[in-house]
Tab-separated table of C-alpha atoms and ligand atoms in Angstrom:
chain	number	residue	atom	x	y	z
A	745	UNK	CA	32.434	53.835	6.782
A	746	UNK	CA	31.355	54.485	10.162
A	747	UNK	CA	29.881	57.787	11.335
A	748	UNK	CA	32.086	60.128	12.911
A	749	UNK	CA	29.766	62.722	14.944
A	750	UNK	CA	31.330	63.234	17.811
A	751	UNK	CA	32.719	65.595	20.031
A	752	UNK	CA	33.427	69.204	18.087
A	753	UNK	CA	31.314	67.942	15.215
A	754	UNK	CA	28.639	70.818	14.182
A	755	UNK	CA	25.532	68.333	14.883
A	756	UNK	CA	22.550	68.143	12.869
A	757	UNK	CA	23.850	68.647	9.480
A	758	UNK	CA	23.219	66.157	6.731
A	759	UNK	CA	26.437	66.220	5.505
A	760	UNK	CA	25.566	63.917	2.182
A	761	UNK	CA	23.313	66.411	0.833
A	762	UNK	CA	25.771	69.151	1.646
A	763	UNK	CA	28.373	67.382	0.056
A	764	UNK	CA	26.473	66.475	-2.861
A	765	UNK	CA	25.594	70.390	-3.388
A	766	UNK	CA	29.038	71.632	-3.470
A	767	UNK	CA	30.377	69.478	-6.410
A	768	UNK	CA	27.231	69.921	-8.299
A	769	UNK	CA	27.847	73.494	-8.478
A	770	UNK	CA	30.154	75.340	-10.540
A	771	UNK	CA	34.144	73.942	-11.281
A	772	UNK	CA	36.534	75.422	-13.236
A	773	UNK	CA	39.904	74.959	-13.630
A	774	UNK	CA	41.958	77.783	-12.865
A	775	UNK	CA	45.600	77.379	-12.574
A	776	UNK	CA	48.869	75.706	-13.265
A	777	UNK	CA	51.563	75.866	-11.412
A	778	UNK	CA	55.263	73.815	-12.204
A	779	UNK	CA	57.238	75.752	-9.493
A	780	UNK	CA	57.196	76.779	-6.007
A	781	UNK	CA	57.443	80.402	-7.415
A	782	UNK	CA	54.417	79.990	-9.804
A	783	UNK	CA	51.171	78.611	-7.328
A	784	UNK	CA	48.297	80.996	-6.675
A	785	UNK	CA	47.960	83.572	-4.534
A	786	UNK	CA	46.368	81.729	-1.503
A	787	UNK	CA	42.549	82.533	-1.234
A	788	UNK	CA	39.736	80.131	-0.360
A	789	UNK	CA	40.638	76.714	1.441
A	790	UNK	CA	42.566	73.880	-0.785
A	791	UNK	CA	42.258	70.252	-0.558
A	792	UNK	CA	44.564	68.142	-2.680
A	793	UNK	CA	44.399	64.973	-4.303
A	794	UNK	CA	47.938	63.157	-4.024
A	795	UNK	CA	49.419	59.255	-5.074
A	796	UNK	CA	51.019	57.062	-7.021
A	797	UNK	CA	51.235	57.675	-11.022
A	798	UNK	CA	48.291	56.416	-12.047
A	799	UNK	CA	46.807	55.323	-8.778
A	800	UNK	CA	43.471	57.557	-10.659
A	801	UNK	CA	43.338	60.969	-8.672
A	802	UNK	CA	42.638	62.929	-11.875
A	803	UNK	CA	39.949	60.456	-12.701
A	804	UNK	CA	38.632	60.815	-8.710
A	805	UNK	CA	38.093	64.742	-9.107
A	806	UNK	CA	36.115	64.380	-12.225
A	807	UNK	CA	34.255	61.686	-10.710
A	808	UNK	CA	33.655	63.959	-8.035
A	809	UNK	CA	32.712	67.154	-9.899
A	810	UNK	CA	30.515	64.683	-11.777
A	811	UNK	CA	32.415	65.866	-15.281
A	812	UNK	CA	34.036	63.863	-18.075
A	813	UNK	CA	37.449	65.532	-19.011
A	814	UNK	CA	37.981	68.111	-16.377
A	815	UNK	CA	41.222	67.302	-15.001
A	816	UNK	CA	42.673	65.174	-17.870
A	817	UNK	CA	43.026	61.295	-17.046
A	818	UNK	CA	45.303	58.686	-18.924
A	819	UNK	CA	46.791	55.133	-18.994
A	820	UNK	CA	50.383	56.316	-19.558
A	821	UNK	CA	51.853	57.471	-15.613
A	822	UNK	CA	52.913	60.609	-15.747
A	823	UNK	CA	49.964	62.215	-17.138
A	824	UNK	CA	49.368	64.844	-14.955
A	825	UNK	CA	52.724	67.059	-14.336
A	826	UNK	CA	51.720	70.276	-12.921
A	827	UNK	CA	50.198	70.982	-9.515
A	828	UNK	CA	46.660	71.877	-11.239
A	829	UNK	CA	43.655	74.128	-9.488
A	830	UNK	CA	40.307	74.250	-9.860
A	831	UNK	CA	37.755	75.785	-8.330
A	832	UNK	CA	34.723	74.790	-6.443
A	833	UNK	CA	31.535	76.658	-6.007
A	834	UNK	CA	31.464	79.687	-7.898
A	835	UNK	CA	33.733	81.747	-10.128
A	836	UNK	CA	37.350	83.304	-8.501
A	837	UNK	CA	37.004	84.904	-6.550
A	838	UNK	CA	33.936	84.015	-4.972
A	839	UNK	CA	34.846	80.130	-5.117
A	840	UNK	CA	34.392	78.211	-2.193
A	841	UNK	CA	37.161	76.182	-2.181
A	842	UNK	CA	40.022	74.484	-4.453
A	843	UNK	CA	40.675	71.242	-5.618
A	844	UNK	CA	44.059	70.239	-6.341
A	845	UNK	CA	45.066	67.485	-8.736
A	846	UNK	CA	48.773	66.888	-8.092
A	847	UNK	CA	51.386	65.130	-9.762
A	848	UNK	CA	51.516	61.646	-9.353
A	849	UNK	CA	54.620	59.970	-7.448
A	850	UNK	CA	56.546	56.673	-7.512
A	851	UNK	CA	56.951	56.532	-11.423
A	852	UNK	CA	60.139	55.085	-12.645
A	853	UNK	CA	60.537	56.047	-16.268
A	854	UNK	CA	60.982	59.785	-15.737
A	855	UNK	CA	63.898	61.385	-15.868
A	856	UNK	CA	65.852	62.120	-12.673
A	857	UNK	CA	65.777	66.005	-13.042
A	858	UNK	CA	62.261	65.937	-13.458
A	859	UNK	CA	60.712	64.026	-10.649
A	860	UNK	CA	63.464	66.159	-8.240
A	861	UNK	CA	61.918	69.296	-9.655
A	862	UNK	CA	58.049	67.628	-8.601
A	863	UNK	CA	59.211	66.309	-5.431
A	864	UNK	CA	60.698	69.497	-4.743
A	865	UNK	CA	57.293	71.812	-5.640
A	866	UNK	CA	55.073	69.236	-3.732
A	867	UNK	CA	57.336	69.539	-0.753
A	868	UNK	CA	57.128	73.673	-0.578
A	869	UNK	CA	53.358	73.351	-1.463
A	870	UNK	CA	52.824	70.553	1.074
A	871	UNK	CA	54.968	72.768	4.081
A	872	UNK	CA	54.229	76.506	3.051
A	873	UNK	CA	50.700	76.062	1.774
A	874	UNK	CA	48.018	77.533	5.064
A	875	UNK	CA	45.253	77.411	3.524
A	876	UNK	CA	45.703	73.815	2.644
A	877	UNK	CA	43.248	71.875	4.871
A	878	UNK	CA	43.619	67.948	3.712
A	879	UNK	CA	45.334	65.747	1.335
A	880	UNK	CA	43.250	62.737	0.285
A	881	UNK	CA	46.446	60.429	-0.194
A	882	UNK	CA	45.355	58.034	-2.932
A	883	UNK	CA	45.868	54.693	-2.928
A	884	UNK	CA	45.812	51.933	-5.385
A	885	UNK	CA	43.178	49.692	-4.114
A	886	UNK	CA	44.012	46.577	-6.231
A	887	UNK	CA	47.529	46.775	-4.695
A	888	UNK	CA	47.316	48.729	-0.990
A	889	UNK	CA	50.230	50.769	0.545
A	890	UNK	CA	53.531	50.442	-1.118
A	891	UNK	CA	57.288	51.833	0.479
A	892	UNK	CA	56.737	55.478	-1.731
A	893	UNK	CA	53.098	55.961	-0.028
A	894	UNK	CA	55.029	55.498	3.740
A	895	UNK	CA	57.510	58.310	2.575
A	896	UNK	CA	54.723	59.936	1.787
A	897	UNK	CA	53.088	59.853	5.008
A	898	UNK	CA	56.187	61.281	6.691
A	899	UNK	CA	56.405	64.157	4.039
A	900	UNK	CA	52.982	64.723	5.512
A	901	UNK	CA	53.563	64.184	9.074
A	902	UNK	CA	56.527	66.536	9.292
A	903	UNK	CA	54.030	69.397	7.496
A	904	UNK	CA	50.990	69.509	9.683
A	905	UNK	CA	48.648	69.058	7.311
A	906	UNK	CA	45.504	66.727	7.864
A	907	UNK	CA	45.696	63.951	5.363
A	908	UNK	CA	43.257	60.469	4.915
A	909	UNK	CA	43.824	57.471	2.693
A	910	UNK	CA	41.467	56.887	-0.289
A	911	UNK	CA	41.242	53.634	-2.140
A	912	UNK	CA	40.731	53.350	-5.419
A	913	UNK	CA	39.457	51.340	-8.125
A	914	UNK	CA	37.409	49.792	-5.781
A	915	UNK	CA	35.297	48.139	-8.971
A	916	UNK	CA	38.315	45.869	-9.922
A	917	UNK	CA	38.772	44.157	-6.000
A	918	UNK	CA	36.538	41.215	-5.019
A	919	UNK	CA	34.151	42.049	-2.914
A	920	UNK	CA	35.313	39.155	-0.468
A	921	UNK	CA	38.745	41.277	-0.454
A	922	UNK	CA	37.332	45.222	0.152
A	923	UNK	CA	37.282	44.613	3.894
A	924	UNK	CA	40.867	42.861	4.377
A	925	UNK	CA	42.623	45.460	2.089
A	926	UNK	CA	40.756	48.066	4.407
A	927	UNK	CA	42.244	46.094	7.464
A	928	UNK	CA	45.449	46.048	5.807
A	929	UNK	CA	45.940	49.599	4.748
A	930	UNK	CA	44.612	50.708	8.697
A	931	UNK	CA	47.779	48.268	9.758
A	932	UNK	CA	50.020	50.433	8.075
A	933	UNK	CA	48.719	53.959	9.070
A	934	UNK	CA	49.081	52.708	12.740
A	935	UNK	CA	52.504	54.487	13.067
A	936	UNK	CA	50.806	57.641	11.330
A	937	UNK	CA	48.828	58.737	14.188
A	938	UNK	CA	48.448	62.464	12.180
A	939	UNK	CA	46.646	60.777	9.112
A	940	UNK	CA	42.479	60.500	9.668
A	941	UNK	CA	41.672	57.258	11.572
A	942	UNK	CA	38.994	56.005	8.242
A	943	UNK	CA	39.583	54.839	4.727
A	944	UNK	CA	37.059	55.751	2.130
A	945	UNK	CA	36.999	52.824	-0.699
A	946	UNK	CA	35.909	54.999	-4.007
A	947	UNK	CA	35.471	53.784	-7.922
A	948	UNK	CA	35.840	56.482	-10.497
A	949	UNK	CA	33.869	54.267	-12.695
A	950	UNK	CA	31.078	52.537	-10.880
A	951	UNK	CA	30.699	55.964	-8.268
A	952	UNK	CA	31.044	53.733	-4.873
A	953	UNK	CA	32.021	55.880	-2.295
A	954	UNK	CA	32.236	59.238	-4.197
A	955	UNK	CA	29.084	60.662	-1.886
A	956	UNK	CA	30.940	59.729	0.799
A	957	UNK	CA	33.905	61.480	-0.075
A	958	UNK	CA	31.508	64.663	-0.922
A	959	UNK	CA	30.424	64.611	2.338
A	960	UNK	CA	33.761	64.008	4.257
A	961	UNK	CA	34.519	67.388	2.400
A	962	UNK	CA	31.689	69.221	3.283
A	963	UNK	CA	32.308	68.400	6.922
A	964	UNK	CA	35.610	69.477	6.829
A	965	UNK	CA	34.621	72.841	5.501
A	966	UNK	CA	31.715	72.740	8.173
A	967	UNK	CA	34.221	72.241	10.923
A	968	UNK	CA	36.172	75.223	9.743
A	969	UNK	CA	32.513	77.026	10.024
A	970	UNK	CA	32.655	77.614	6.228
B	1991	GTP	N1	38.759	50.376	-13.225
B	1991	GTP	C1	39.071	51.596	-12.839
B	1991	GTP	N2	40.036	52.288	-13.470
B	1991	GTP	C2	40.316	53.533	-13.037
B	1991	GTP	C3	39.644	54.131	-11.936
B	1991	GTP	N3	40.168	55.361	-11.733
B	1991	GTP	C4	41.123	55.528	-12.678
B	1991	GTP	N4	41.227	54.451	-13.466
B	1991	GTP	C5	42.142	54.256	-14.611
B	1991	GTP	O1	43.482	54.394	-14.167
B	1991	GTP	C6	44.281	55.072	-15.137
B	1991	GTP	C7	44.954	56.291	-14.522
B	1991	GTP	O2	43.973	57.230	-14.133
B	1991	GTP	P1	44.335	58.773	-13.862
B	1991	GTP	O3	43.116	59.379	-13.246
B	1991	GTP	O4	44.900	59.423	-15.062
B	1991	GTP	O5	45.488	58.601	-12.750
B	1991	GTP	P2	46.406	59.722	-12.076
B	1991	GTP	O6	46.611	59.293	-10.672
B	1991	GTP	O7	45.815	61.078	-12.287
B	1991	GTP	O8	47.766	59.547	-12.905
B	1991	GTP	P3	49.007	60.594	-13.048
B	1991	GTP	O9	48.431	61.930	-13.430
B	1991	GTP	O10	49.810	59.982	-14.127
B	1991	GTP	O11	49.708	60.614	-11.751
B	1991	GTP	C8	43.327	55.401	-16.281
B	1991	GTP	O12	43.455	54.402	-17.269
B	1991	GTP	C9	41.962	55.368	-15.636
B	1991	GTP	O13	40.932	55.049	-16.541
B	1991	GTP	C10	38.606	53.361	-11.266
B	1991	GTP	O14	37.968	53.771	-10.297
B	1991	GTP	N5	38.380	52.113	-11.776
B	1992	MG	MG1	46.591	62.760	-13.124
């Protein structure tokens, strides 16, 4: 990942260390919400973890917060079917900031009813939601961008909200392949000109590219002079 300190950037900061601070310190989960009706008052800034079923963004925000079970992880799509929050930094309502784990998207074998109802909530959350500052949009890094992760990208175009593509499972692609399926996946955010010009390549398992994640997070709160 190249370094991005340019214009607007607070300068000066070692970002890494920053980052890695924040997710060592206290995270809790706080909050489940199944409608539009039922989130959390809004409070401290939100970033949220989005993708495919299974694509691993529950088993990205433990990685992150460096815990085993936090936000609960499984084989079987579908795991996770709530928007869930936790928070970052100290207890509500002192936290720093919120991580969302949201309900994964693109998986066939539930029913009709239900993935309208979750398309619907992450719709109102991803439009009506101001204190939400990214969505890291996960993607499957064995596979790369599939037709669901483009509709995706409009949702998010058409809601203003600052978004960036993380790969994952970065521990089961060659390392002769990481650099094409980078290529690839920056070919196909080319007519996304609202989604963050970098791709971070993480592994839940082996850690690779979690600090730089942390740090991508700590700049964004720096840049909101948080
Ligand atoms: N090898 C490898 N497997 C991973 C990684 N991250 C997640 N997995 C596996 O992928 C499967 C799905 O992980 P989850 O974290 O539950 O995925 P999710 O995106 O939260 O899934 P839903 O909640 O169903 O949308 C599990 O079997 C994880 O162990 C990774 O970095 N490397
Ligand atoms: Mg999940």
């Amino acid at each position: 990942m190249q370094d991005r300190d340019g214009e607007g950037e607070p300068q000066g900061r070692d970002f890494a260390e920053e980052g890695r601070k924040l997710f060592a310190g206290h995270c809790d989960f706080i909050w489940a919400a199944d409608k539009i009706d039922g989130l959390p008052p809004m409070g401290p800034p939100e970033i949220a973890f989005a993708g495919r079923s299974n694509v691993g963004k529950s088993s990205l925000l433990n990685a992150l917060t460096n815990r085993k079970a936090l936000a609960r992880t499984s084989h079987t799509p579908g795991r996770t079917q709530q928007l869930n929050f936790f928070a970052l930094g100290a207890e509500p309502p002192n936290e720093r900031m919120r991580l969302i784990d949201m309900p994964g998207y693109g998986y066939a074998a539930v029913s009709k009813t239900k993935i309208e109802s979750w398309t619907k909530l992450m719709r109102s959350y991803l439009r009506g939601r101001s204190t939400l500052k990214r969505v890291y949009v996960l993607v499957d890094g064995r596979h790369g961008l599939k037709d669901v992760d483009q509709e995706m990208f409009k949702l998010l175009d058409t809601s203003a909200v600052s978004y960036q593509i993380v790969l994952t499972k970065r521990d089961e692609v060659k390392k002769s392949e990481v650099e094409s399926r980078i290529a690839k996946v920056l070919e196909g955010l080319a007519k996304h000109p609202a989604a963050h010009p970098e791709v971070i390549f993480t592994s839940s398992q082996t850690g690779e590219g979690i600090p730089e994640l942390r740090a991508g997070v700590a700049r964004l709160l720096a840049q909101m002079g948080m």
